Coordinates of N, CA and C in Angstrom, one line a residue:
M707 N 0.0 0.2 9.7 CA -1.0 -0.7 9.0 C -1.6 0.1 7.9
F708 N -1.6 -0.5 6.7 CA -2.0 0.1 5.5 C -3.0 -0.8 4.8
E709 N -4.2 -0.2 4.6 CA -5.3 -1.0 4.0 C -5.6 -0.6 2.5
Q710 N -5.9 -1.6 1.7 CA -6.3 -1.4 0.4 C -7.5 -2.4 0.1
K711 N -8.7 -1.9 0.0 CA -9.9 -2.8 -0.1 C -9.8 -3.7 1.2
N712 N -9.7 -5.0 1.0 CA -9.7 -5.9 2.1 C -8.3 -6.4 2.5
S713 N -7.3 -5.9 1.9 CA -5.9 -6.3 2.2 C -5.4 -5.3 3.3
I714 N -4.6 -5.9 4.2 CA -3.9 -5.2 5.2 C -2.5 -5.5 5.2
A715 N -1.6 -4.5 5.0 CA -0.1 -4.8 5.0 C 0.5 -4.0 6.1
V716 N 1.4 -4.6 6.9 CA 2.1 -4.0 7.9 C 3.6 -4.1 7.6
A717 N 4.3 -2.9 7.6 CA 5.7 -2.9 7.3 C 6.5 -2.7 8.5
Y718 N 7.5 -3.5 8.8 CA 8.5 -3.3 9.8 C 9.8 -2.9 9.2
I719 N 10.2 -1.6 9.5 CA 11.5 -1.1 8.9 C 12.5 -0.8 10.0
K720 N 13.7 -1.4 9.9 CA 14.7 -1.2 10.9 C 16.1 -1.2 10.2
R721 N 17.1 -0.8 10.9 CA 18.4 -0.8 10.4 C 18.8 -2.2 10.0
G722 N 19.5 -2.3 8.9 CA 19.9 -3.6 8.5 C 20.8 -3.6 7.3
K723 N 20.7 -4.6 6.4 CA 21.6 -4.7 5.2 C 20.8 -4.7 3.9
G724 N 19.6 -4.2 3.8 CA 18.9 -4.1 2.6 C 17.9 -5.2 2.2
L725 N 17.4 -5.9 3.2 CA 16.4 -7.0 3.0 C 15.1 -6.4 2.6
L726 N 14.4 -7.0 1.7 CA 13.0 -6.7 1.4 C 12.2 -8.0 1.4
K727 N 11.4 -8.3 2.4 CA 10.7 -9.6 2.5 C 9.2 -9.3 2.7
V728 N 8.4 -10.2 2.0 CA 7.0 -10.2 2.2 C 6.5 -11.5 2.7
N729 N 5.9 -11.5 3.9 CA 5.5 -12.8 4.5 C 6.7 -13.8 4.6
G730 N 7.9 -13.3 4.9 CA 9.0 -14.2 5.0 C 9.7 -14.6 3.8
N731 N 9.1 -14.2 2.6 CA 9.7 -14.6 1.3 C 10.4 -13.4 0.7
P732 N 11.5 -13.5 -0.1 CA 12.1 -12.4 -0.8 C 11.1 -11.8 -1.7
I733 N 11.2 -10.5 -1.9 CA 10.2 -9.7 -2.7 C 10.3 -10.1 -4.2
E734 N 11.5 -10.7 -4.6 CA 11.7 -11.1 -6.0 C 10.9 -12.3 -6.4
Q735 N 10.3 -13.0 -5.4 CA 9.5 -14.2 -5.7 C 8.1 -14.0 -5.9
I736 N 7.6 -12.7 -5.8 CA 6.2 -12.4 -6.0 C 5.8 -12.5 -7.4
M737 N 4.7 -13.2 -7.7 CA 4.2 -13.4 -9.0 C 2.9 -12.8 -9.1
P738 N 2.4 -12.3 -10.3 CA 3.1 -12.2 -11.6 C 4.1 -11.1 -11.6
E739 N 4.8 -11.1 -12.7 CA 5.9 -10.1 -12.9 C 5.4 -8.6 -12.9
T740 N 4.2 -8.4 -13.5 CA 3.7 -7.0 -13.6 C 3.4 -6.4 -12.2
L741 N 2.9 -7.3 -11.4 CA 2.6 -6.8 -10.0 C 3.8 -6.6 -9.2
R742 N 4.9 -7.5 -9.5 CA 6.1 -7.3 -8.8 C 6.8 -5.9 -9.1
L743 N 6.6 -5.5 -10.4 CA 7.1 -4.2 -10.8 C 6.4 -3.1 -10.0
K744 N 5.1 -3.3 -9.7 CA 4.4 -2.3 -8.9 C 4.9 -2.2 -7.5
I745 N 5.4 -3.3 -7.0 CA 5.9 -3.2 -5.6 C 7.2 -2.5 -5.6
F746 N 8.0 -2.6 -6.6 CA 9.3 -2.0 -6.7 C 9.3 -0.5 -7.0
E747 N 8.1 0.1 -7.3 CA 8.0 1.5 -7.6 C 8.5 2.4 -6.5
P748 N 8.1 2.3 -5.3 CA 8.6 3.2 -4.2 C 10.1 3.0 -4.1
V749 N 10.7 1.8 -4.2 CA 12.1 1.6 -4.1 C 12.8 2.3 -5.3
A750 N 12.3 2.2 -6.5 CA 12.9 2.8 -7.6 C 12.8 4.3 -7.6
L751 N 11.7 4.9 -7.1 CA 11.5 6.3 -7.0 C 12.5 6.9 -6.0
V752 N 12.5 6.4 -4.8 CA 13.3 6.9 -3.8 C 14.8 6.7 -4.0
G753 N 15.1 5.6 -4.6 CA 16.5 5.2 -4.9 C 16.9 4.1 -4.0
T754 N 17.7 3.1 -4.6 CA 18.1 1.9 -3.9 C 19.1 2.3 -2.8
E755 N 19.8 3.4 -2.9 CA 20.8 3.7 -1.9 C 20.1 4.1 -0.5
K756 N 18.9 4.5 -0.6 CA 18.1 4.8 0.6 C 17.7 3.5 1.3
F757 N 17.5 2.4 0.6 CA 17.1 1.2 1.1 C 18.3 0.2 1.5
K758 N 19.5 0.7 1.2 CA 20.7 -0.1 1.4 C 20.9 -0.5 2.8
D759 N 20.6 0.5 3.7 CA 20.9 0.2 5.2 C 19.7 0.0 6.0
V760 N 18.6 -0.4 5.4 CA 17.4 -0.7 6.1 C 16.8 -2.1 5.7
D761 N 16.2 -2.8 6.7 CA 15.5 -4.1 6.4 C 14.0 -3.8 6.4
V762 N 13.3 -4.2 5.4 CA 11.9 -4.0 5.3 C 11.2 -5.4 5.3
R763 N 10.4 -5.7 6.4 CA 9.7 -6.9 6.5 C 8.2 -6.5 6.5
I764 N 7.5 -7.2 5.6 CA 6.0 -6.8 5.4 C 5.2 -8.1 5.6
R765 N 4.1 -7.9 6.4 CA 3.1 -8.9 6.6 C 1.9 -8.4 5.9
V766 N 1.3 -9.3 5.0 CA 0.1 -8.9 4.3 C -0.9 -10.0 4.4
R767 N -2.2 -9.7 4.5 CA -3.2 -10.7 4.5 C -4.5 -10.1 4.0
G768 N -5.4 -11.0 3.5 CA -6.7 -10.5 3.1 C -6.7 -10.0 1.6
G769 N -7.9 -10.0 1.0 CA -8.0 -9.4 -0.3 C -7.4 -10.3 -1.4
G770 N -7.3 -9.8 -2.6 CA -6.8 -10.6 -3.7 C -5.4 -10.2 -4.1
N771 N -4.8 -10.7 -5.1 CA -3.4 -10.4 -5.5 C -3.2 -8.9 -5.7
T772 N -4.0 -8.3 -6.6 CA -3.7 -6.9 -6.9 C -3.9 -6.0 -5.7
S773 N -4.9 -6.3 -4.9 CA -5.2 -5.5 -3.7 C -4.0 -5.6 -2.7
Q774 N -3.5 -6.8 -2.6 CA -2.3 -7.0 -1.7 C -1.1 -6.3 -2.2
V775 N -0.9 -6.3 -3.5 CA 0.3 -5.6 -4.0 C 0.2 -4.1 -3.8
Y776 N -1.0 -3.5 -4.0 CA -1.1 -2.1 -3.7 C -1.0 -1.8 -2.2
A777 N -1.4 -2.7 -1.4 CA -1.2 -2.5 0.1 C 0.3 -2.6 0.4
I778 N 1.0 -3.5 -0.2 CA 2.4 -3.6 0.1 C 3.2 -2.4 -0.4
R779 N 2.9 -1.9 -1.6 CA 3.6 -0.7 -2.0 C 3.3 0.5 -1.2
Q780 N 2.1 0.6 -0.7 CA 1.8 1.7 0.2 C 2.5 1.6 1.5
A781 N 2.6 0.3 2.0 CA 3.3 0.1 3.3 C 4.8 0.4 3.2
I782 N 5.4 0.1 2.1 CA 6.8 0.4 1.9 C 7.0 1.9 1.8
A783 N 6.2 2.6 1.0 CA 6.3 4.0 0.9 C 6.1 4.8 2.2
K784 N 5.0 4.5 2.9 CA 4.7 5.2 4.2 C 5.8 4.8 5.2
G785 N 6.2 3.5 5.2 CA 7.2 3.1 6.2 C 8.5 3.8 6.0
I786 N 9.0 3.9 4.8 CA 10.3 4.6 4.6 C 10.2 6.1 5.0
V787 N 9.1 6.7 4.7 CA 8.9 8.1 5.1 C 8.9 8.2 6.7
A788 N 8.2 7.3 7.3 CA 8.2 7.3 8.8 C 9.6 7.0 9.4
Y789 N 10.3 6.1 8.8 CA 11.7 5.8 9.2 C 12.6 7.0 9.1
Y790 N 12.6 7.7 8.0 CA 13.4 8.8 7.8 C 13.0 10.0 8.7
Q791 N 11.8 10.1 9.0 CA 11.3 11.1 10.0 C 11.9 10.8 11.4
K792 N 11.8 9.6 11.8 CA 12.2 9.2 13.2 C 13.7 9.1 13.4
Y793 N 14.4 8.5 12.4 CA 15.8 8.1 12.6 C 16.8 9.0 11.9
V794 N 16.3 9.6 10.8 CA 17.3 10.4 10.0 C 16.9 11.9 10.3
D795 N 16.7 12.7 9.2 CA 16.3 14.1 9.4 C 15.0 14.5 8.7
E796 N 14.5 15.6 9.1 CA 13.2 16.0 8.5 C 13.3 16.4 7.0
Q797 N 14.5 17.0 6.7 CA 14.7 17.4 5.3 C 14.7 16.3 4.3
S798 N 15.4 15.2 4.6 CA 15.4 14.0 3.7 C 14.0 13.4 3.7
K799 N 13.3 13.4 4.8 CA 11.9 12.8 4.8 C 11.0 13.6 3.9
R800 N 11.2 14.9 3.9 CA 10.3 15.8 3.1 C 10.6 15.5 1.6
E801 N 11.9 15.4 1.2 CA 12.3 15.1 -0.1 C 11.7 13.8 -0.6
I802 N 11.8 12.7 0.2 CA 11.2 11.4 -0.2 C 9.7 11.5 -0.3
K803 N 9.0 12.2 0.6 CA 7.6 12.4 0.5 C 7.2 13.1 -0.7
D804 N 7.9 14.2 -1.1 CA 7.5 14.9 -2.3 C 7.7 14.1 -3.6
V805 N 8.8 13.3 -3.6 CA 9.0 12.4 -4.8 C 7.9 11.4 -4.9
L806 N 7.5 10.8 -3.8 CA 6.5 9.7 -3.9 C 5.1 10.3 -4.2
A807 N 4.8 11.5 -3.6 CA 3.5 12.1 -3.9 C 3.4 12.6 -5.3
G808 N 4.5 13.1 -5.8 CA 4.6 13.6 -7.2 C 4.3 12.5 -8.2
F809 N 4.8 11.3 -7.9 CA 4.6 10.2 -8.8 C 3.2 9.6 -8.7
D810 N 2.7 9.3 -7.5 CA 1.4 8.7 -7.4 C 1.0 8.9 -5.9
R811 N -0.1 9.7 -5.8 CA -0.6 10.0 -4.4 C -1.1 8.8 -3.6
S812 N -1.5 7.8 -4.3 CA -2.0 6.6 -3.6 C -0.9 5.8 -2.9
L813 N 0.4 6.2 -3.1 CA 1.5 5.6 -2.4 C 1.5 6.1 -0.9
L814 N 0.9 7.3 -0.7 CA 0.9 7.8 0.7 C -0.5 8.0 1.3
V815 N -1.5 8.0 0.4 CA -2.8 8.2 0.9 C -3.7 7.0 0.6
A816 N -4.4 6.5 1.7 CA -5.2 5.3 1.5 C -6.5 5.6 0.7
D817 N -7.0 4.6 0.1 CA -8.2 4.7 -0.7 C -9.4 4.4 0.3
P818 N -10.2 5.5 0.5 CA -11.3 5.3 1.5 C -12.5 4.6 1.1
R819 N -12.6 4.1 -0.2 CA -13.8 3.5 -0.7 C -14.1 2.2 0.0
R820 N -15.3 2.0 0.5 CA -15.7 0.8 1.1 C -17.0 0.4 0.5
C821 N -17.5 -0.9 0.7 CA -18.7 -1.4 0.2 C -19.9 -0.8 0.9
E822 N -20.8 -0.2 0.2 CA -22.0 0.4 0.8 C -23.0 -0.7 1.2
P823 N -23.6 -0.6 2.4 CA -24.5 -1.7 2.9 C -25.8 -1.7 2.1
K824 N -26.4 -2.9 2.0 CA -27.7 -3.1 1.3 C -28.8 -2.4 2.2
K825 N -29.8 -1.9 1.5 CA -31.0 -1.3 2.2 C -32.2 -2.1 1.8
F826 N -33.3 -1.9 2.5 CA -34.6 -2.5 2.2 C -35.2 -1.9 1.0
G827 N -36.1 -2.7 0.4 CA -36.8 -2.2 -0.8 C -36.1 -2.4 -2.1
G828 N -35.1 -3.2 -2.1 CA -34.3 -3.4 -3.3 C -33.3 -4.6 -3.1
R829 N -32.6 -4.9 -4.2 CA -31.7 -6.1 -4.1 C -30.3 -5.6 -3.8
G830 N -30.0 -4.3 -3.7 CA -28.7 -3.9 -3.4 C -28.7 -2.6 -2.6
A831 N -27.5 -1.9 -2.6 CA -27.4 -0.6 -1.9 C -28.2 0.5 -2.6
R832 N -28.2 0.5 -3.9 CA -28.9 1.6 -4.6 C -30.1 1.1 -5.5
A833 N -30.0 -0.1 -6.0 CA -31.0 -0.7 -6.9 C -32.3 -0.9 -6.1
R834 N -33.5 -0.6 -6.7 CA -34.8 -0.8 -6.1 C -35.5 -1.8 -6.8
F835 N -36.5 -2.5 -6.2 CA -37.4 -3.4 -6.9 C -38.2 -2.6 -7.9
Q836 N -38.6 -3.3 -9.0 CA -39.4 -2.6 -10.0 C -40.8 -2.3 -9.5
K837 N -41.3 -1.1 -9.8 CA -42.6 -0.6 -9.3 C -43.7 -1.1 -10.2
S838 N -44.8 -1.6 -9.6 CA -45.9 -2.1 -10.4 C -47.2 -1.6 -9.9
Y839 N -48.1 -1.2 -10.7 CA -49.4 -0.6 -10.3 C -50.5 -1.6 -10.3
R840 N -50.3 -2.8 -10.8 CA -51.3 -3.8 -10.9 C -50.8 -5.2 -10.4

């Protein structure tokens, strides 16, 4: 499970014939085009030959378009690393991990930022009501 803001993406990776699906739809149907390119980043970095013999099915919910796309790309990246660790060998897993981390660390490490709760004495988490002496 991979979170980005309010989006949660879960990737199921198993042996197969190279399917890439998001919520049951082919990954090529994701709009807009610029965000689709973001999803293909881990595939392009690792190489399509590594995805040839695996099926990737992703469930994503919550958040907005951009947040979902970043959750999907993180799910793909972390999922392929976990697959290679479990079913292939440690050496190829380390190579994949180094390539992904060298390009963009957010592919493997989640963004921990969350919304800070509101406190009393002001209208937000940090803002205070204006002080008046009369």
